[in-house]
Amino acid sequence: MRFVLLLTSLMILLTSCKSTEEFSGFSYDPPDVTDTTDKELTPQYKRVIGTGEPTVWVSNMFDGARLNDFYAKNDSLFEVYIRPENAPINNSPWYAFKIWSDTLRSAKIKINYQDATHRYVPKLHRPDSLGSVTLSDYEELAFEYDSTDGTAVIELELSEAPLYVSAQPLQTTSDLMEDLESRNIVGHDFVKHKRAGLSKKGREIMELEITEVAPDQKAPVLAIVGRQHPPEVTGYLASLSFLEELTSDTELAEQFRNTFVVKAFPMINPDGVDLGHWRHNAGGIDLNRDWENFNQPETRVVRDALSRLKDHDRRIMFYAIDFHSTNENLFYPINEEVKTTPDNITQKWIPLIKENNADVEFTVEEFDTSSPIAKNWFYHTFGIDAVTYEVDDRLETDRLDEISRSAARSLMQLLLEEWHHKNLDN
Ligand SMILES: [Zn+2]
């Protein structure tokens, strides 16, 4: 009997070691994804290209743009070429370009991807005379998908006034501060923002601290990271709605801020975002596979900012969320069997989110802690529970905002209860 028990525990030990040593990427990852030393980028040349007579023009000369080439196929069909920053790469082909014509005309535009097939529903917006645009200005375009070559064709009414076509609403580094202001996230005494460090190309990685806890008071910390993957705009917008709720003037938010410290890094891949990347940073690397080796400056910046809390005598890391997007609303919790402190926060939180949003589908897929992703770094470093929070690419922005805010409210409630329990137990 004793022998059997020993053998069982030995087997468990072997299995867990094995998975730690052998993680080489998820099913959708390209080979060598865990080698996070710099890989070469294929440059995107910034330019305006005109073709045909009368001429149709395109431009990629703005932040977030991705367009590599442009041709006229015939009088009415044009082709836009979209290439990734480097390959192999996951199939999340981001595109964003500006298009106009010397004359009023309609034109079919085929979007042709290298190393990928069409994924994101095209969005159209026309900036007003001041160049400003809000989320509600984006309209989804009808498109014809060709499954033989993975292209999509859209039809546009062109004029001299430029139209913008993009895979998702453009949300670049210059929008971040503006959005934090317009959403009333910054501008309170209890919100501090600073530069946590710099990206590979010298862009700011912003850190927000939200709290009304006195410096000498013992307090738990909620960490939020996001936008490791540039095209994952719905997850990014969800993180901003989340922060909006945490900084609101509700009684719950006030109570939360009087108990908790929030450390948020809403855009940790600013180079990838502004350079119109499909997934990687300017080192050509998937940042969410670099949380073990820390070969990239962006992951190091966040690691260094948060590692300080490890031996802090008044701050206790408590829970962490990493915001992403995919083709469904999906939570990746840490396996329920893995003991964390506090334990199974995600497993307690998800039913509350489901209950408050009964009309929305949420998928839950638990994982072990072997992969070099942000969530697992939080677990391995602090022993806490954490979640990868994936938002549906196609989730409409108003609904996204409501769900995210209600998720923020249920989490604040839950974390407050967990913290009080912990203090009662002690
Ligand atoms: Zn992602």
Coordinates of N, CA, C and O in Angstrom, one line a residue, residues 74-228:
N74 N -6.9 45.2 -62.5 CA -7.5 45.6 -63.7 C -8.2 46.9 -63.4 O -7.9 47.5 -62.3
D75 N -9.1 47.4 -64.2 CA -9.7 48.7 -64.0 C -10.5 48.9 -62.7 O -10.6 50.0 -62.2
S76 N -11.0 47.8 -62.2 CA -11.9 47.9 -61.0 C -11.4 47.1 -59.8 O -11.9 47.3 -58.7
L77 N -10.3 46.3 -60.0 CA -9.8 45.5 -58.9 C -8.4 45.9 -58.5 O -7.5 45.9 -59.4
F78 N -8.2 46.1 -57.3 CA -6.8 46.5 -56.8 C -6.5 45.5 -55.7 O -7.3 44.9 -55.1
E79 N -5.2 45.4 -55.5 CA -4.7 44.4 -54.5 C -3.7 45.0 -53.5 O -2.8 45.7 -53.9
V80 N -4.1 44.8 -52.3 CA -3.2 45.3 -51.2 C -2.5 44.1 -50.6 O -3.1 43.0 -50.4
Y81 N -1.2 44.2 -50.5 CA -0.3 43.1 -49.9 C 0.0 43.4 -48.5 O 0.5 44.5 -48.2
I82 N -0.2 42.4 -47.6 CA 0.0 42.5 -46.2 C 1.0 41.5 -45.8 O 0.8 40.3 -46.0
R83 N 2.1 41.9 -45.2 CA 3.1 40.9 -44.8 C 3.4 41.1 -43.3 O 3.3 42.2 -42.7
P84 N 3.7 40.0 -42.6 CA 4.0 40.1 -41.2 C 5.4 40.7 -40.9 O 6.2 40.9 -41.8
E85 N 5.6 41.1 -39.7 CA 6.9 41.7 -39.3 C 8.0 40.6 -39.4 O 9.2 41.0 -39.7
N86 N 7.8 39.4 -39.2 CA 8.7 38.3 -39.5 C 7.8 37.0 -39.5 O 6.7 37.0 -39.1
A87 N 8.4 35.9 -39.9 CA 7.7 34.7 -40.0 C 8.7 33.5 -39.6 O 9.9 33.7 -39.7
P88 N 8.2 32.4 -39.1 CA 6.8 32.0 -39.0 C 6.1 32.8 -37.8 O 6.8 33.3 -36.9
I89 N 4.8 32.9 -37.9 CA 4.0 33.7 -37.0 C 2.6 33.2 -36.9 O 2.1 32.5 -37.9
N90 N 1.9 33.4 -35.8 CA 0.5 33.0 -35.7 C -0.3 33.7 -36.7 O 0.0 34.8 -37.1
N91 N -1.5 33.1 -37.0 CA -2.4 33.7 -38.0 C -3.2 34.8 -37.4 O -4.4 34.6 -37.1
S92 N -2.6 35.9 -37.2 CA -3.4 37.1 -36.7 C -3.0 38.3 -37.6 O -2.5 39.3 -37.1
P93 N -3.3 38.2 -38.9 CA -2.8 39.2 -39.8 C -3.5 40.6 -39.7 O -4.6 40.8 -40.1
W94 N -2.7 41.5 -39.1 CA -3.2 42.9 -38.9 C -3.0 43.7 -40.2 O -2.0 43.5 -40.9
Y95 N -3.9 44.5 -40.5 CA -3.7 45.5 -41.6 C -4.3 46.8 -41.3 O -5.3 46.8 -40.5
A96 N -3.8 47.9 -41.8 CA -4.4 49.2 -41.6 C -3.8 50.1 -42.7 O -2.5 50.2 -42.8
F97 N -4.6 50.7 -43.5 CA -4.1 51.6 -44.5 C -5.1 52.7 -44.8 O -6.3 52.6 -44.5
K98 N -4.6 53.7 -45.5 CA -5.4 54.8 -45.9 C -5.6 54.7 -47.4 O -4.6 54.4 -48.1
I99 N -6.8 55.0 -47.9 CA -7.0 54.9 -49.4 C -7.9 56.0 -49.9 O -8.8 56.5 -49.2
W100 N -7.5 56.6 -51.1 CA -8.3 57.6 -51.7 C -8.1 57.6 -53.2 O -7.3 56.8 -53.7
S101 N -8.9 58.4 -53.9 CA -8.8 58.4 -55.4 C -8.9 59.8 -55.9 O -9.4 60.7 -55.3
D102 N -8.2 60.0 -57.1 CA -8.3 61.3 -57.7 C -9.7 61.7 -58.2 O -10.1 62.9 -58.3
T103 N -10.5 60.7 -58.4 CA -11.9 60.9 -58.9 C -12.9 60.1 -58.0 O -12.5 59.1 -57.3
L104 N -14.1 60.4 -58.1 CA -15.2 59.7 -57.4 C -15.3 58.3 -58.1 O -15.5 58.3 -59.4
R105 N -15.2 57.2 -57.4 CA -15.3 55.9 -58.1 C -15.5 54.8 -57.1 O -15.1 55.0 -55.9
S106 N -16.0 53.7 -57.5 CA -16.0 52.5 -56.6 C -14.9 51.6 -57.1 O -14.5 51.6 -58.2
A107 N -14.4 50.9 -56.1 CA -13.2 50.0 -56.4 C -13.3 48.8 -55.5 O -13.7 48.9 -54.3
K108 N -13.0 47.6 -56.1 CA -12.8 46.4 -55.3 C -11.4 46.3 -54.8 O -10.5 46.5 -55.6
I109 N -11.2 46.0 -53.6 CA -9.8 45.9 -53.0 C -9.7 44.5 -52.5 O -10.4 44.1 -51.6
K110 N -8.7 43.8 -53.0 CA -8.4 42.4 -52.5 C -7.3 42.5 -51.4 O -6.3 43.1 -51.7
I111 N -7.5 42.0 -50.2 CA -6.5 42.0 -49.2 C -5.8 40.6 -49.3 O -6.5 39.6 -49.0
N112 N -4.5 40.6 -49.6 CA -3.8 39.4 -49.8 C -2.7 39.3 -48.8 O -1.9 40.2 -48.6
Y113 N -2.6 38.2 -48.0 CA -1.7 38.1 -46.9 C -0.6 37.1 -47.3 O -0.8 36.1 -47.8
Q114 N 0.6 37.5 -46.9 CA 1.7 36.6 -46.9 C 1.8 35.8 -45.6 O 1.6 36.4 -44.5
D115 N 1.9 34.5 -45.7 CA 2.0 33.6 -44.5 C 0.8 33.6 -43.6 O 0.9 33.3 -42.4
A116 N -0.4 33.9 -44.2 CA -1.6 33.9 -43.3 C -2.9 33.9 -44.2 O -2.8 34.1 -45.4
T117 N -4.0 33.7 -43.5 CA -5.3 33.8 -44.2 C -6.1 34.9 -43.4 O -5.8 35.1 -42.3
H118 N -7.0 35.5 -44.2 CA -7.8 36.6 -43.6 C -8.5 36.2 -42.3 O -9.0 35.1 -42.1
R119 N -8.4 37.1 -41.3 CA -9.0 36.8 -40.0 C -9.9 37.9 -39.5 O -11.0 37.6 -39.0
Y120 N -9.5 39.2 -39.6 CA -10.3 40.2 -38.9 C -11.3 40.9 -39.9 O -10.9 41.3 -41.0
V121 N -12.5 41.1 -39.4 CA -13.5 41.8 -40.2 C -13.0 43.2 -40.5 O -12.7 43.9 -39.5
P122 N -13.0 43.6 -41.8 CA -12.5 45.0 -42.1 C -13.3 46.1 -41.4 O -14.6 46.0 -41.5
K123 N -12.7 47.1 -40.9 CA -13.4 48.3 -40.3 C -13.0 49.5 -41.1 O -11.9 49.7 -41.5
L124 N -14.0 50.4 -41.3 CA -13.8 51.6 -42.0 C -14.0 52.8 -41.1 O -14.9 52.8 -40.3
H125 N -13.1 53.8 -41.3 CA -13.5 55.1 -40.6 C -13.0 56.2 -41.4 O -12.0 56.1 -42.2
R126 N -13.7 57.4 -41.3 CA -13.2 58.6 -42.0 C -13.0 59.6 -40.9 O -14.0 60.0 -40.2
P127 N -11.8 60.1 -40.7 CA -11.6 61.1 -39.7 C -12.3 62.4 -40.0 O -12.4 62.7 -41.2
D128 N -12.7 63.1 -39.0 CA -13.3 64.4 -39.3 C -12.2 65.4 -39.6 O -11.1 65.1 -39.7
S129 N -12.6 66.7 -39.9 CA -11.6 67.7 -40.3 C -10.5 67.9 -39.3 O -9.4 68.3 -39.7
L130 N -10.8 67.6 -38.0 CA -9.7 67.7 -37.0 C -8.9 66.4 -36.9 O -8.0 66.3 -36.1
G131 N -9.3 65.4 -37.6 CA -8.6 64.1 -37.6 C -8.9 63.2 -36.4 O -8.3 62.2 -36.2
S132 N -9.9 63.6 -35.7 CA -10.3 62.8 -34.5 C -11.3 61.8 -34.9 O -12.1 61.9 -35.8
V133 N -11.2 60.7 -34.1 CA -12.1 59.5 -34.4 C -12.4 58.8 -33.1 O -11.6 58.7 -32.2
T134 N -13.7 58.4 -32.9 CA -14.0 57.7 -31.7 C -14.4 56.3 -32.2 O -14.6 56.0 -33.3
L135 N -14.5 55.4 -31.2 CA -14.8 54.0 -31.5 C -16.1 53.8 -32.3 O -16.2 52.9 -33.1
S136 N -17.1 54.7 -32.0 CA -18.4 54.5 -32.7 C -18.3 54.9 -34.1 O -19.2 54.7 -34.9
D137 N -17.2 55.6 -34.5 CA -17.1 56.0 -35.9 C -16.7 54.8 -36.9 O -16.7 55.0 -38.1
Y138 N -16.2 53.7 -36.3 CA -15.8 52.6 -37.1 C -17.0 51.8 -37.6 O -17.9 51.4 -36.8
E139 N -17.1 51.5 -38.9 CA -18.1 50.6 -39.3 C -17.5 49.4 -39.9 O -16.5 49.4 -40.6
E140 N -18.2 48.2 -39.7 CA -17.7 47.0 -40.2 C -18.1 46.9 -41.7 O -19.1 47.3 -42.1
L141 N -17.1 46.4 -42.5 CA -17.3 46.3 -43.9 C -17.7 44.9 -44.3 O -17.2 43.9 -43.7
A142 N -18.6 44.8 -45.3 CA -18.9 43.5 -45.9 C -17.7 43.0 -46.6 O -16.9 43.9 -47.2
F143 N -17.4 41.7 -46.7 CA -16.2 41.3 -47.4 C -16.5 39.9 -48.0 O -17.4 39.1 -47.5
E144 N -15.9 39.5 -49.1 CA -16.0 38.2 -49.6 C -14.7 37.5 -49.3 O -13.6 37.9 -49.8
Y145 N -14.8 36.3 -48.6 CA -13.7 35.6 -48.3 C -13.4 34.5 -49.3 O -14.4 33.8 -49.7
D146 N -12.2 34.3 -49.8 CA -11.9 33.3 -50.7 C -11.1 32.2 -50.0 O -9.9 32.4 -49.6
S147 N -11.7 31.1 -49.7 CA -11.0 30.0 -48.9 C -9.9 29.4 -49.7 O -9.1 28.7 -49.1
T148 N -9.8 29.5 -51.0 CA -8.8 28.8 -51.7 C -7.4 29.5 -51.5 O -6.4 28.9 -51.4
D149 N -7.5 30.9 -51.4 CA -6.2 31.6 -51.2 C -6.1 32.4 -49.9 O -5.2 33.1 -49.7
G150 N -7.2 32.4 -49.1 CA -7.2 33.1 -47.8 C -7.3 34.6 -47.9 O -7.0 35.3 -47.0
T151 N -7.7 35.1 -49.1 CA -7.9 36.5 -49.3 C -9.3 37.0 -49.0 O -10.2 36.2 -48.8
A152 N -9.4 38.3 -48.8 CA -10.8 38.9 -48.7 C -10.9 40.1 -49.6 O -9.9 40.8 -49.8
V153 N -12.1 40.3 -50.2 CA -12.3 41.4 -51.1 C -13.4 42.3 -50.5 O -14.4 41.9 -50.1
I154 N -13.1 43.6 -50.5 CA -14.0 44.6 -50.0 C -14.3 45.6 -51.1 O -13.5 45.6 -52.1
E155 N -15.4 46.3 -51.1 CA -15.7 47.3 -52.1 C -15.9 48.6 -51.4 O -16.6 48.7 -50.4
L156 N -15.2 49.6 -52.0 CA -15.2 51.0 -51.4 C -15.7 52.0 -52.4 O -15.4 51.9 -53.6
E157 N -16.3 53.0 -51.9 CA -16.6 54.2 -52.7 C -15.5 55.2 -52.4 O -15.5 55.8 -51.3
L158 N -14.7 55.5 -53.3 CA -13.5 56.3 -53.1 C -13.7 57.8 -53.6 O -14.5 58.0 -54.6
S159 N -13.0 58.7 -53.0 CA -13.0 60.1 -53.4 C -11.7 60.6 -53.0 O -10.8 59.9 -52.5
E160 N -11.5 62.0 -53.1 CA -10.3 62.6 -52.7 C -10.1 62.6 -51.1 O -9.0 62.8 -50.6
A161 N -11.2 62.4 -50.4 CA -11.2 62.3 -49.0 C -10.7 60.9 -48.5 O -11.4 60.0 -48.8
P162 N -9.6 60.8 -47.8 CA -9.1 59.5 -47.5 C -10.0 58.7 -46.5 O -10.6 59.2 -45.6
L163 N -10.1 57.4 -46.8 CA -10.7 56.5 -45.9 C -9.7 55.6 -45.2 O -8.6 55.4 -45.8
Y164 N -9.9 55.2 -44.0 CA -9.0 54.3 -43.3 C -9.7 52.9 -43.2 O -10.8 52.8 -42.8
V165 N -8.9 51.9 -43.6 CA -9.4 50.5 -43.5 C -8.4 49.8 -42.5 O -7.2 49.9 -42.7
S166 N -9.0 49.2 -41.5 CA -8.1 48.5 -40.6 C -8.8 47.2 -40.0 O -10.0 47.1 -40.1
A167 N -7.9 46.3 -39.5 CA -8.4 45.0 -39.0 C -9.3 45.2 -37.7 O -10.2 44.4 -37.5
Q168 N -8.9 46.2 -36.9 CA -9.6 46.6 -35.7 C -9.5 48.1 -35.6 O -8.7 48.7 -36.2
P169 N -10.3 48.7 -34.7 CA -10.1 50.2 -34.5 C -8.6 50.4 -34.1 O -8.0 49.7 -33.4
L170 N -8.1 51.5 -34.7 CA -6.7 51.9 -34.4 C -6.6 52.4 -33.0 O -7.3 53.3 -32.6
Q171 N -5.7 51.8 -32.2 CA -5.5 52.2 -30.8 C -4.0 52.1 -30.6 O -3.5 51.1 -30.1
T172 N -3.4 53.3 -30.9 CA -1.9 53.3 -30.8 C -1.4 54.0 -29.6 O -2.2 54.4 -28.7
T173 N -0.1 54.1 -29.4 CA 0.5 54.7 -28.2 C 0.0 56.1 -28.0 O -0.2 56.5 -26.8
S174 N -0.2 56.9 -29.1 CA -0.6 58.3 -28.9 C -2.0 58.3 -28.4 O -2.5 59.4 -27.8
D175 N -2.8 57.3 -28.7 CA -4.2 57.3 -28.2 C -4.3 57.0 -26.7 O -5.3 57.3 -26.0
L176 N -3.3 56.3 -26.2 CA -3.4 55.7 -24.8 C -3.6 56.8 -23.8 O -4.6 56.8 -23.0
M177 N -2.8 57.9 -23.8 CA -2.9 58.9 -22.8 C -4.3 59.6 -22.9 O -5.0 59.9 -22.0
E178 N -4.6 59.9 -24.2 CA -5.9 60.6 -24.5 C -7.1 59.8 -24.0 O -8.0 60.3 -23.4
D179 N -7.0 58.4 -24.2 CA -8.1 57.6 -23.7 C -8.2 57.5 -22.2 O -9.2 57.5 -21.6
L180 N -7.0 57.5 -21.6 CA -7.0 57.5 -20.1 C -7.6 58.7 -19.6 O -8.3 58.7 -18.5
E181 N -7.4 59.9 -20.3 CA -8.0 61.1 -19.8 C -9.5 61.1 -20.1 O -10.3 61.5 -19.3
S182 N -9.9 60.8 -21.4 CA -11.3 60.9 -21.7 C -12.2 59.9 -21.0 O -13.3 60.1 -20.7
R183 N -11.6 58.8 -20.6 CA -12.3 57.8 -19.8 C -12.3 58.1 -18.3 O -12.8 57.4 -17.4
N184 N -11.6 59.3 -17.9 CA -11.5 59.7 -16.6 C -10.8 58.7 -15.7 O -11.1 58.5 -14.5
I185 N -9.8 58.0 -16.2 CA -9.0 57.0 -15.4 C -7.9 57.8 -14.7 O -7.7 57.5 -13.5
V186 N -7.2 58.7 -15.4 CA -6.2 59.5 -14.8 C -6.9 60.8 -14.3 O -8.1 61.1 -14.6
G187 N -6.2 61.7 -13.6 CA -6.7 62.9 -13.2 C -7.3 62.9 -11.8 O -8.0 63.8 -11.4
H188 N -7.1 61.8 -11.1 CA -7.6 61.7 -9.7 C -6.3 61.7 -8.8 O -5.2 61.3 -9.3
D189 N -6.5 62.1 -7.6 CA -5.4 62.0 -6.6 C -4.9 60.6 -6.4 O -3.7 60.4 -6.1
F190 N -5.8 59.7 -6.6 CA -5.5 58.3 -6.3 C -4.9 57.5 -7.5 O -4.8 56.3 -7.4
V191 N -4.7 58.2 -8.6 CA -4.1 57.5 -9.8 C -2.8 58.2 -10.1 O -2.7 59.4 -10.3
K192 N -1.7 57.4 -10.1 CA -0.4 57.9 -10.5 C 0.0 57.2 -11.8 O -0.2 56.0 -11.9
H193 N 0.5 57.9 -12.8 CA 1.0 57.2 -13.9 C 2.5 57.7 -14.1 O 2.8 58.8 -13.9
K194 N 3.3 56.7 -14.6 CA 4.7 57.0 -14.8 C 5.2 56.1 -15.9 O 4.5 55.1 -16.3
R195 N 6.4 56.4 -16.3 CA 7.1 55.6 -17.3 C 7.8 54.4 -16.5 O 8.7 54.7 -15.8
A196 N 7.3 53.2 -16.7 CA 8.0 52.1 -16.0 C 9.3 51.8 -16.7 O 10.2 51.3 -16.0
G197 N 9.5 52.1 -18.0 CA 10.7 51.8 -18.7 C 10.4 52.0 -20.2 O 9.4 52.5 -20.6
L198 N 11.4 51.6 -21.0 CA 11.3 51.8 -22.4 C 11.3 50.5 -23.2 O 11.9 49.5 -22.8
S199 N 10.6 50.5 -24.3 CA 10.6 49.4 -25.2 C 11.9 49.3 -26.0 O 12.8 50.2 -25.9
K200 N 12.1 48.3 -26.8 CA 13.3 48.2 -27.6 C 13.6 49.4 -28.5 O 14.7 49.8 -28.6
K201 N 12.5 50.0 -29.0 CA 12.7 51.2 -29.9 C 12.5 52.5 -29.1 O 12.4 53.6 -29.7
G202 N 12.5 52.4 -27.8 CA 12.5 53.6 -27.0 C 11.1 54.2 -26.7 O 11.0 55.4 -26.3
R203 N 10.1 53.4 -26.9 CA 8.8 53.9 -26.6 C 8.5 53.7 -25.1 O 8.9 52.7 -24.5
E204 N 7.6 54.6 -24.5 CA 7.3 54.4 -23.1 C 6.4 53.2 -22.8 O 5.5 53.0 -23.5
I205 N 6.7 52.5 -21.8 CA 5.8 51.5 -21.2 C 5.2 52.1 -20.0 O 5.9 52.4 -19.0
M206 N 3.9 52.4 -20.1 CA 3.3 53.1 -19.0 C 2.8 52.2 -17.8 O 2.4 51.1 -18.1
E207 N 3.1 52.7 -16.6 CA 2.6 52.0 -15.4 C 1.6 52.9 -14.7 O 1.9 54.1 -14.5
L208 N 0.5 52.4 -14.3 CA -0.5 53.1 -13.5 C -0.6 52.5 -12.2 O -0.6 51.3 -12.0
E209 N -0.6 53.4 -11.1 CA -0.9 52.9 -9.8 C -2.2 53.5 -9.3 O -2.3 54.7 -9.3
I210 N -3.1 52.7 -8.9 CA -4.4 53.2 -8.4 C -4.6 52.7 -7.0 O -4.6 51.5 -6.8
T211 N -4.7 53.6 -6.1 CA -4.9 53.2 -4.7 C -5.1 54.4 -3.8 O -4.7 55.6 -4.1
E212 N -5.9 54.2 -2.7 CA -6.1 55.2 -1.7 C -5.5 54.7 -0.4 O -5.8 55.2 0.7
V213 N -4.8 53.6 -0.5 CA -4.1 53.0 0.7 C -3.0 53.9 1.1 O -2.2 54.3 0.3
A214 N -2.8 54.1 2.4 CA -1.7 54.9 2.9 C -0.4 54.1 2.8 O -0.4 52.9 2.9
P215 N 0.7 54.8 2.5 CA 2.0 54.1 2.2 C 2.4 53.1 3.4 O 3.0 52.1 3.1
D216 N 2.0 53.4 4.6 CA 2.4 52.5 5.7 C 1.4 51.5 6.1 O 1.6 50.7 7.0
Q217 N 0.3 51.4 5.3 CA -0.7 50.4 5.5 C -0.4 49.1 4.7 O 0.0 49.2 3.6
K218 N -0.6 48.0 5.3 CA -0.4 46.7 4.7 C -1.5 46.5 3.6 O -2.7 46.7 4.0
A219 N -1.2 46.2 2.4 CA -2.2 46.1 1.4 C -1.9 45.1 0.3 O -0.8 44.9 -0.1
P220 N -3.0 44.4 -0.2 CA -2.8 43.4 -1.3 C -2.8 44.2 -2.6 O -3.3 45.3 -2.7
V221 N -2.1 43.5 -3.6 CA -1.9 44.2 -4.9 C -2.6 43.3 -6.0 O -2.5 42.1 -6.1
L222 N -3.4 44.1 -6.9 CA -3.9 43.5 -8.1 C -3.1 44.0 -9.3 O -3.0 45.2 -9.5
A223 N -2.5 43.1 -10.0 CA -1.7 43.5 -11.2 C -2.5 43.2 -12.5 O -3.2 42.2 -12.6
I224 N -2.3 44.2 -13.4 CA -3.0 44.1 -14.7 C -2.0 44.3 -15.8 O -1.3 45.3 -15.8
V225 N -1.9 43.4 -16.7 CA -1.0 43.7 -17.9 C -1.9 43.4 -19.2 O -2.9 42.8 -19.1
G226 N -1.4 44.1 -20.3 CA -2.2 43.9 -21.5 C -1.5 44.4 -22.7 O -0.4 45.0 -22.7
R227 N -2.1 44.1 -23.9 CA -1.6 44.4 -25.2 C -0.1 43.9 -25.5 O 0.7 44.6 -26.0
Q228 N 0.1 42.7 -25.1 CA 1.3 42.0 -25.5 C 1.3 41.8 -27.0 O 2.3 41.8 -27.6

